[in-house]
Amino acid sequence: MKKHKIFFAFLLIGSMAACNDSSTKTAETAAPEVVANGGQEAVKDDESAKDIVKVAIGSKDHTTLVAALKQADLVTSLSNAGPFTVFAPTNAAFDKLPAGTVEGLMKPEKKEDLQNILQYHVTLAAMKAESFIDGQVLGMVNGDNVTVSIKDGKVMLNNSATIVASIPASNGIIHVIDGVLLPPAKK
Amino acid sequence: MNLIKNNALGLATLALMFGFSSCKPKNVGSAVSGDAASKSYVAPGKYDEYYNFVSGGFSGQMSVYGLPSGRLLKVVPIFSVNPENGWGYSEETKPMLNTSHGFIPWDDQHHLDLSQTNGEIDGRWIFANANNTPRVARVDLATFHTAEILELPNSAGNHSSPFITENTEYVIAGTRFSVPPDDSNGDVPINTYKQNFKGTISFISVDQTNGNMDIAFQLQCPAVNFDLSHAGKGVSSGWFFFSCYNTEQANTLLEVNASKRDKDFIMAVNWKQAAELIKAGKGRKQAVKYASNRYNEKTHTATSTIKTEVTVMDVKDFPGLVYFIPCPKSPHGCDVNPTGEYIVGSGKLAALIPVFSFDKIQKAIAAKAFEGEYEGIPVIKYDAALYGEVKKPGLGPLHTEFDDKGNAYTTMFVSSEVVKWSVKDLKVLDRVPTYYSPGHLMIPGGDSKKPTGKYLVAYNKITKDRFLPTGPELAQSAQLFDISGDKMQLILDYPTIGEPHYAQAVAASIIRDKSVKFFKIEDNSNPYVSKGEPTAKVVREGNKVHVYMTAIRSHLTPDNIEGIKLGDEVYFHVTNIEQDWDVPHGFAIKGAATGELLIMPGETTTLKWVPDRAGIIPFYCTDFCSALHQEMSGYARVSPAGSNVPISFSTGTNQPKSDSIPAK
């Protein structure tokens, strides 16, 4: 199939070249402009309510998360219409991981692992903190589950991270958490 | 695979054939030269240079295209209901289509004029006419939303409309059909046209702060058909020019009977003088009935007010106000060049195009160079007003636009071409065929003091074989020409909605940056707004049930509603509480005979629903707003009349009883 495309392009060029000895102008003016592709994160809009990515970028406590989202190519997805619930570990939460973990995940060859971990922090549907119920199981974007527990009015995830703040965004909601959620090991 | 292979080969062969055919000499076949594609090419993600506003003809709407790509950017509903966005279906917009005849769902939209300041397009508003039931609309160019519709009394067939004065002081609307005035006994024999019929010109004032329109006054003129018009500008500032046909005053078989006289008229009106006379208290108050409909952007609601009085001046009572200038053969277009000195009348049955000089008209008036009177109005001698004639321009001249180099371009309906000629020496410079039979044409700024000189669009009346056939009806074609060189060059064909008549275009930069992204929820003062989910509710008032509903990705609140009974009228007041650009939500409920809604971010709109049977009735968001759009839905329970099910409503809490869940 690829072969035929090339053949087709050849014929086109051939036919245009055939006109060049007549006075008709053709190919040289038709060079198409190359347009840089950006996702919705590149839309210039200072008026609308901020989406999840913009909210995270504006938070000084989430620089590690934002860097990781960029490295994992998740910025475009999280600038999408959503609706998302994002559990957003703070810088301090990442710092609690064993030394070198974050640096290791940021290496290009670990991109898939990083994507897996970050997608384990995202679920579809905008879930308010008060809507969670004890024992609720959330299906996360990476395909694994997170279990919710409610203790003393606080929402905990996998018994390892607690929601410490909730910030609405235009395309969902961010729940700031104090620990990093680690997906179960691959079977 | 085989199929793909064959298709690829077939395409390649076609490309080859097309490539060869473009090697034919010019003016054979489609007359398109090789660089046409690059001239109209706008790369993906790039913007067009111009907004092009195109009248929708019998669709009643206005479409907006990008130039030079021909991309359809939007259809703005004006005079017809529009299922795409609920125009005329929602309770808030229904009053916009109210008239003295009641609600009218469909009209015929012909001409557009962008607002101007000092004769240059300023990008504030665009005005549109309804041709059938006479009305003028104003569309706000920050929201691309029809802001106002004003009905015109004493008129019928609002064709010579809406054309603005240099600073948008007035929008002018001349009647096509002369009729007996609204306050007279119109129950007269039709063949008493000469005695009983009058032609009315409306002067609509425009409030410069908010755009609000009112009928300032009307001029009662002799009964003829006013066809088109344009304001004077520059040297002819303060004057207005109208083409008139049927000066024979025929009332039947106009095809023959309105084509008898060798010359009809261009009517010149000194509108500044008319405005001063009105200011001085002249004119008589006449009892009439017309609707003034305005849309409030804060309440997102239209109000229709029936007004009952206009001030009318009979022009024959005010010498110096109006003059007739003979113009050959049923003139159609009436176009004024950028300096305001030359007035071009296009007699659609004439073999030439007369060009009148404003300076000569003024001298003729001063010297009383009149050939007589018509219905008490002085008729200036043809030669005393004439600057010159464009000889043998083509057949069936209709409309003229101007470029920035002193050239005029006239469409020829019968010979199906655009003819370029020099305003200075009236010599034909170039002619190019159109496909087929052009009506209006448009150059960005082409009727203003500051025309451009890059593009011209011809709006054709006949399509036939230009596009793939789609049954008996084909989309009308627009054809884009590059006019930057000596020769006009066809660079693009594209289909349009309805039937385009006049059009306008303006540099994108004049409008682009002020475009509204969403409506601020804190400014929403609709009486039924719900600014957040906690205030969503259902309220019964007698047999009316008001649902104050919110919509946000990806749920409606409330989404479970009980207690509605047969015999109730249910009003869903849906507020889109998003504050994000380009995130509308829709609303539809099964069996609603009233339509659906599309709600912009920050807006409240209302759907009336009268349930016709008891049961469970689903509703949902119709605009794919998000990944969980399909989940954005709910149920209404309708009980029989007299049921004692109380009103209740909820979102997310009305879970099934645990004992009703089947065991795993």
PDB file of C-alpha atoms in Angstrom, chain A residues 1-181:
ATOM      1  CA  MET A   1       0.000   0.000   0.000  1.00  0.00           C
ATOM      2  CA  LYS A   2       2.859   2.317   0.877  1.00  0.00           C
ATOM      3  CA  LYS A   3       4.366   1.583  -2.503  1.00  0.00           C
ATOM      4  CA  HIS A   4       1.237   2.759  -4.267  1.00  0.00           C
ATOM      5  CA  LYS A   5       1.176   6.008  -2.388  1.00  0.00           C
ATOM      6  CA  ILE A   6       4.670   6.737  -3.569  1.00  0.00           C
ATOM      7  CA  PHE A   7       3.685   5.795  -7.110  1.00  0.00           C
ATOM      8  CA  PHE A   8       0.714   8.161  -6.872  1.00  0.00           C
ATOM      9  CA  ALA A   9       2.886  11.020  -5.636  1.00  0.00           C
ATOM     10  CA  PHE A  10       5.277  10.403  -8.519  1.00  0.00           C
ATOM     11  CA  LEU A  11       2.512  10.639 -11.069  1.00  0.00           C
ATOM     12  CA  LEU A  12       1.348  13.900  -9.562  1.00  0.00           C
ATOM     13  CA  ILE A  13       4.776  15.449  -9.653  1.00  0.00           C
ATOM     14  CA  GLY A  14       5.221  14.103 -13.148  1.00  0.00           C
ATOM     15  CA  SER A  15       2.020  15.647 -14.370  1.00  0.00           C
ATOM     16  CA  MET A  16       2.800  19.010 -12.809  1.00  0.00           C
ATOM     17  CA  ALA A  17       6.272  19.022 -14.263  1.00  0.00           C
ATOM     18  CA  ALA A  18       4.698  18.407 -17.660  1.00  0.00           C
ATOM     19  CA  CYS A  19       3.134  21.843 -17.439  1.00  0.00           C
ATOM     20  CA  ASN A  20       6.314  23.626 -16.614  1.00  0.00           C
ATOM     21  CA  ASP A  21       7.297  24.312 -20.182  1.00  0.00           C
ATOM     22  CA  SER A  22       3.977  26.054 -20.770  1.00  0.00           C
ATOM     23  CA  SER A  23       3.582  29.387 -19.006  1.00  0.00           C
ATOM     24  CA  THR A  24       1.491  27.923 -16.196  1.00  0.00           C
ATOM     25  CA  LYS A  25       3.018  28.330 -12.772  1.00  0.00           C
ATOM     26  CA  THR A  26       2.715  25.328 -10.519  1.00  0.00           C
ATOM     27  CA  ALA A  27       4.771  23.479  -8.000  1.00  0.00           C
ATOM     28  CA  GLU A  28       7.084  26.126  -6.606  1.00  0.00           C
ATOM     29  CA  THR A  29       4.283  28.281  -5.211  1.00  0.00           C
ATOM     30  CA  ALA A  30       2.413  25.341  -3.761  1.00  0.00           C
ATOM     31  CA  ALA A  31       4.853  24.406  -0.987  1.00  0.00           C
ATOM     32  CA  PRO A  32       2.534  23.717   1.933  1.00  0.00           C
ATOM     33  CA  GLU A  33       3.128  25.538   5.177  1.00  0.00           C
ATOM     34  CA  VAL A  34       4.148  23.205   7.958  1.00  0.00           C
ATOM     35  CA  VAL A  35       2.100  23.845  11.046  1.00  0.00           C
ATOM     36  CA  ALA A  36       3.413  22.850  14.454  1.00  0.00           C
ATOM     37  CA  ASN A  37       0.971  20.562  16.168  1.00  0.00           C
ATOM     38  CA  GLY A  38       0.012  21.320  19.715  1.00  0.00           C
ATOM     39  CA  GLY A  39      -2.754  19.791  21.754  1.00  0.00           C
ATOM     40  CA  GLN A  40      -5.434  21.742  23.558  1.00  0.00           C
ATOM     41  CA  GLU A  41      -2.773  22.833  26.064  1.00  0.00           C
ATOM     42  CA  ALA A  42      -1.514  25.171  23.325  1.00  0.00           C
ATOM     43  CA  VAL A  43      -4.857  26.987  22.929  1.00  0.00           C
ATOM     44  CA  LYS A  44      -4.378  30.635  23.824  1.00  0.00           C
ATOM     45  CA  ASP A  45      -7.156  31.430  26.276  1.00  0.00           C
ATOM     46  CA  ASP A  46      -6.622  33.554  29.368  1.00  0.00           C
ATOM     47  CA  GLU A  47     -10.326  34.009  30.012  1.00  0.00           C
ATOM     48  CA  SER A  48     -11.733  30.550  30.545  1.00  0.00           C
ATOM     49  CA  ALA A  49     -11.582  28.771  33.879  1.00  0.00           C
ATOM     50  CA  LYS A  50      -8.263  26.890  34.153  1.00  0.00           C
ATOM     51  CA  ASP A  51      -8.116  23.222  33.266  1.00  0.00           C
ATOM     52  CA  ILE A  52      -6.341  20.595  35.361  1.00  0.00           C
ATOM     53  CA  VAL A  53      -2.985  21.123  33.685  1.00  0.00           C
ATOM     54  CA  LYS A  54      -3.111  24.882  34.089  1.00  0.00           C
ATOM     55  CA  VAL A  55      -4.126  24.578  37.732  1.00  0.00           C
ATOM     56  CA  ALA A  56      -1.245  22.163  38.383  1.00  0.00           C
ATOM     57  CA  ILE A  57       1.230  24.394  36.568  1.00  0.00           C
ATOM     58  CA  GLY A  58       0.140  27.257  38.795  1.00  0.00           C
ATOM     59  CA  SER A  59       0.837  25.305  41.977  1.00  0.00           C
ATOM     60  CA  LYS A  60       4.298  25.567  43.518  1.00  0.00           C
ATOM     61  CA  ASP A  61       3.664  22.318  45.388  1.00  0.00           C
ATOM     62  CA  HIS A  62       3.264  20.298  42.206  1.00  0.00           C
ATOM     63  CA  THR A  63       6.392  21.018  40.162  1.00  0.00           C
ATOM     64  CA  THR A  64       7.466  17.365  40.282  1.00  0.00           C
ATOM     65  CA  LEU A  65       4.062  16.203  39.084  1.00  0.00           C
ATOM     66  CA  VAL A  66       3.975  18.736  36.268  1.00  0.00           C
ATOM     67  CA  ALA A  67       7.474  17.758  35.112  1.00  0.00           C
ATOM     68  CA  ALA A  68       6.443  14.111  35.210  1.00  0.00           C
ATOM     69  CA  LEU A  69       3.230  14.779  33.214  1.00  0.00           C
ATOM     70  CA  LYS A  70       5.303  16.507  30.559  1.00  0.00           C
ATOM     71  CA  GLN A  71       7.851  13.685  30.455  1.00  0.00           C
ATOM     72  CA  ALA A  72       5.010  11.144  30.169  1.00  0.00           C
ATOM     73  CA  ASP A  73       3.276  13.072  27.334  1.00  0.00           C
ATOM     74  CA  LEU A  74       0.093  13.381  29.392  1.00  0.00           C
ATOM     75  CA  VAL A  75      -0.297  17.159  29.189  1.00  0.00           C
ATOM     76  CA  THR A  76      -2.380  17.007  26.002  1.00  0.00           C
ATOM     77  CA  SER A  77      -4.715  14.356  27.400  1.00  0.00           C
ATOM     78  CA  LEU A  78      -5.305  16.205  30.663  1.00  0.00           C
ATOM     79  CA  SER A  79      -6.049  19.419  28.739  1.00  0.00           C
ATOM     80  CA  ASN A  80      -8.867  17.564  26.997  1.00  0.00           C
ATOM     81  CA  ALA A  81     -12.554  18.017  27.758  1.00  0.00           C
ATOM     82  CA  GLY A  82     -12.431  15.386  30.504  1.00  0.00           C
ATOM     83  CA  PRO A  83     -14.110  15.045  32.925  1.00  0.00           C
ATOM     84  CA  PHE A  84     -11.220  13.881  35.081  1.00  0.00           C
ATOM     85  CA  THR A  85     -10.543  13.260  38.681  1.00  0.00           C
ATOM     86  CA  VAL A  86      -6.814  13.637  39.264  1.00  0.00           C
ATOM     87  CA  PHE A  87      -5.116  12.650  42.483  1.00  0.00           C
ATOM     88  CA  ALA A  88      -2.168  15.016  42.589  1.00  0.00           C
ATOM     89  CA  PRO A  89       0.726  14.077  44.861  1.00  0.00           C
ATOM     90  CA  THR A  90       2.607  17.065  46.204  1.00  0.00           C
ATOM     91  CA  ASN A  91       6.352  17.504  45.796  1.00  0.00           C
ATOM     92  CA  ALA A  92       6.682  16.340  49.384  1.00  0.00           C
ATOM     93  CA  ALA A  93       4.769  13.171  48.535  1.00  0.00           C
ATOM     94  CA  PHE A  94       7.206  12.400  45.721  1.00  0.00           C
ATOM     95  CA  ASP A  95      10.081  13.138  48.087  1.00  0.00           C
ATOM     96  CA  LYS A  96       8.849  10.348  50.351  1.00  0.00           C
ATOM     97  CA  LEU A  97       9.657   7.794  47.665  1.00  0.00           C
ATOM     98  CA  PRO A  98      13.037   5.992  47.976  1.00  0.00           C
ATOM     99  CA  ALA A  99      15.907   8.208  46.826  1.00  0.00           C
ATOM    100  CA  GLY A 100      16.419   8.143  43.075  1.00  0.00           C
ATOM    101  CA  THR A 101      12.950   6.775  42.258  1.00  0.00           C
ATOM    102  CA  VAL A 102      11.678   9.927  40.574  1.00  0.00           C
ATOM    103  CA  GLU A 103      14.962  10.535  38.755  1.00  0.00           C
ATOM    104  CA  GLY A 104      14.864   6.943  37.510  1.00  0.00           C
ATOM    105  CA  LEU A 105      11.304   7.281  36.227  1.00  0.00           C
ATOM    106  CA  MET A 106      12.173  10.477  34.398  1.00  0.00           C
ATOM    107  CA  LYS A 107      14.658   8.646  32.160  1.00  0.00           C
ATOM    108  CA  PRO A 108      13.408   8.218  28.581  1.00  0.00           C
ATOM    109  CA  GLU A 109      13.649   4.428  28.756  1.00  0.00           C
ATOM    110  CA  LYS A 110      11.314   4.432  31.776  1.00  0.00           C
ATOM    111  CA  LYS A 111       8.598   6.461  30.065  1.00  0.00           C
ATOM    112  CA  GLU A 112       6.111   3.590  30.047  1.00  0.00           C
ATOM    113  CA  ASP A 113       6.563   2.997  33.763  1.00  0.00           C
ATOM    114  CA  LEU A 114       6.091   6.682  34.430  1.00  0.00           C
ATOM    115  CA  GLN A 115       2.938   6.746  32.286  1.00  0.00           C
ATOM    116  CA  ASN A 116       1.626   3.721  34.155  1.00  0.00           C
ATOM    117  CA  ILE A 117       2.140   5.395  37.537  1.00  0.00           C
ATOM    118  CA  LEU A 118       0.671   8.743  36.487  1.00  0.00           C
ATOM    119  CA  GLN A 119      -2.339   7.157  34.778  1.00  0.00           C
ATOM    120  CA  TYR A 120      -2.925   5.329  38.057  1.00  0.00           C
ATOM    121  CA  HIS A 121      -3.679   8.778  39.511  1.00  0.00           C
ATOM    122  CA  VAL A 122      -6.398   9.657  36.975  1.00  0.00           C
ATOM    123  CA  THR A 123      -9.953   8.463  36.607  1.00  0.00           C
ATOM    124  CA  LEU A 124     -12.768   9.603  34.350  1.00  0.00           C
ATOM    125  CA  ALA A 125     -15.709  11.472  35.943  1.00  0.00           C
ATOM    126  CA  ALA A 126     -15.480  14.543  38.124  1.00  0.00           C
ATOM    127  CA  MET A 127     -15.791  13.148  41.665  1.00  0.00           C
ATOM    128  CA  LYS A 128     -16.220  15.556  44.509  1.00  0.00           C
ATOM    129  CA  ALA A 129     -14.535  14.642  47.787  1.00  0.00           C
ATOM    130  CA  GLU A 130     -17.904  14.352  49.528  1.00  0.00           C
ATOM    131  CA  SER A 131     -19.140  11.879  46.936  1.00  0.00           C
ATOM    132  CA  PHE A 132     -16.624   9.182  47.877  1.00  0.00           C
ATOM    133  CA  ILE A 133     -17.889   6.315  49.989  1.00  0.00           C
ATOM    134  CA  ASP A 134     -16.003   3.905  52.165  1.00  0.00           C
ATOM    135  CA  GLY A 135     -14.956   0.801  50.259  1.00  0.00           C
ATOM    136  CA  GLN A 136     -15.523   2.361  46.854  1.00  0.00           C
ATOM    137  CA  VAL A 137     -13.321   0.945  44.125  1.00  0.00           C
ATOM    138  CA  LEU A 138     -12.180   3.370  41.426  1.00  0.00           C
ATOM    139  CA  GLY A 139     -11.107   2.144  38.006  1.00  0.00           C
ATOM    140  CA  MET A 140      -8.094   4.211  37.042  1.00  0.00           C
ATOM    141  CA  VAL A 141      -7.004   5.188  33.543  1.00  0.00           C
ATOM    142  CA  ASN A 142      -4.061   2.709  33.567  1.00  0.00           C
ATOM    143  CA  GLY A 143      -6.512  -0.174  34.074  1.00  0.00           C
ATOM    144  CA  ASP A 144      -5.849  -0.877  37.776  1.00  0.00           C
ATOM    145  CA  ASN A 145      -8.083  -0.078  40.731  1.00  0.00           C
ATOM    146  CA  VAL A 146      -7.753   2.240  43.695  1.00  0.00           C
ATOM    147  CA  THR A 147      -9.737   1.539  46.861  1.00  0.00           C
ATOM    148  CA  VAL A 148     -11.241   4.390  48.840  1.00  0.00           C
ATOM    149  CA  SER A 149     -11.580   4.376  52.569  1.00  0.00           C
ATOM    150  CA  ILE A 150     -13.056   7.068  54.784  1.00  0.00           C
ATOM    151  CA  LYS A 151     -11.405   7.533  58.153  1.00  0.00           C
ATOM    152  CA  ASP A 152     -12.329  10.319  60.585  1.00  0.00           C
ATOM    153  CA  GLY A 153     -13.971  12.177  57.724  1.00  0.00           C
ATOM    154  CA  LYS A 154     -10.808  11.992  55.633  1.00  0.00           C
ATOM    155  CA  VAL A 155     -10.664  10.283  52.278  1.00  0.00           C
ATOM    156  CA  MET A 156      -7.809   7.809  51.956  1.00  0.00           C
ATOM    157  CA  LEU A 157      -6.698   5.974  48.855  1.00  0.00           C
ATOM    158  CA  ASN A 158      -5.211   2.480  49.070  1.00  0.00           C
ATOM    159  CA  ASN A 159      -4.655   3.269  52.755  1.00  0.00           C
ATOM    160  CA  SER A 160      -1.511   5.100  51.682  1.00  0.00           C
ATOM    161  CA  ALA A 161      -2.471   8.619  50.645  1.00  0.00           C
ATOM    162  CA  THR A 162      -4.936  11.122  52.044  1.00  0.00           C
ATOM    163  CA  ILE A 163      -6.791  13.859  50.194  1.00  0.00           C
ATOM    164  CA  VAL A 164      -5.599  17.099  51.773  1.00  0.00           C
ATOM    165  CA  ALA A 165      -7.290  19.599  49.454  1.00  0.00           C
ATOM    166  CA  SER A 166      -9.653  19.645  46.458  1.00  0.00           C
ATOM    167  CA  ILE A 167      -9.499  22.151  43.621  1.00  0.00           C
ATOM    168  CA  PRO A 168     -12.154  22.325  40.906  1.00  0.00           C
ATOM    169  CA  ALA A 169     -10.884  22.760  37.349  1.00  0.00           C
ATOM    170  CA  SER A 170     -12.756  23.415  34.127  1.00  0.00           C
ATOM    171  CA  ASN A 171     -12.376  19.825  32.980  1.00  0.00           C
ATOM    172  CA  GLY A 172     -12.684  18.043  36.291  1.00  0.00           C
ATOM    173  CA  ILE A 173     -11.301  18.141  39.786  1.00  0.00           C
ATOM    174  CA  ILE A 174      -7.908  17.854  41.420  1.00  0.00           C
ATOM    175  CA  HIS A 175      -7.586  16.160  44.800  1.00  0.00           C
ATOM    176  CA  VAL A 176      -4.219  16.976  46.316  1.00  0.00           C
ATOM    177  CA  ILE A 177      -2.794  13.891  48.074  1.00  0.00           C
ATOM    178  CA  ASP A 178       0.090  13.422  50.458  1.00  0.00           C
ATOM    179  CA  GLY A 179       1.434  10.193  49.032  1.00  0.00           C
ATOM    180  CA  VAL A 180       2.191   8.688  45.648  1.00  0.00           C
ATOM    181  CA  LEU A 181      -0.104   5.821  44.595  1.00  0.00           C
TER     182      LEU A 181
END
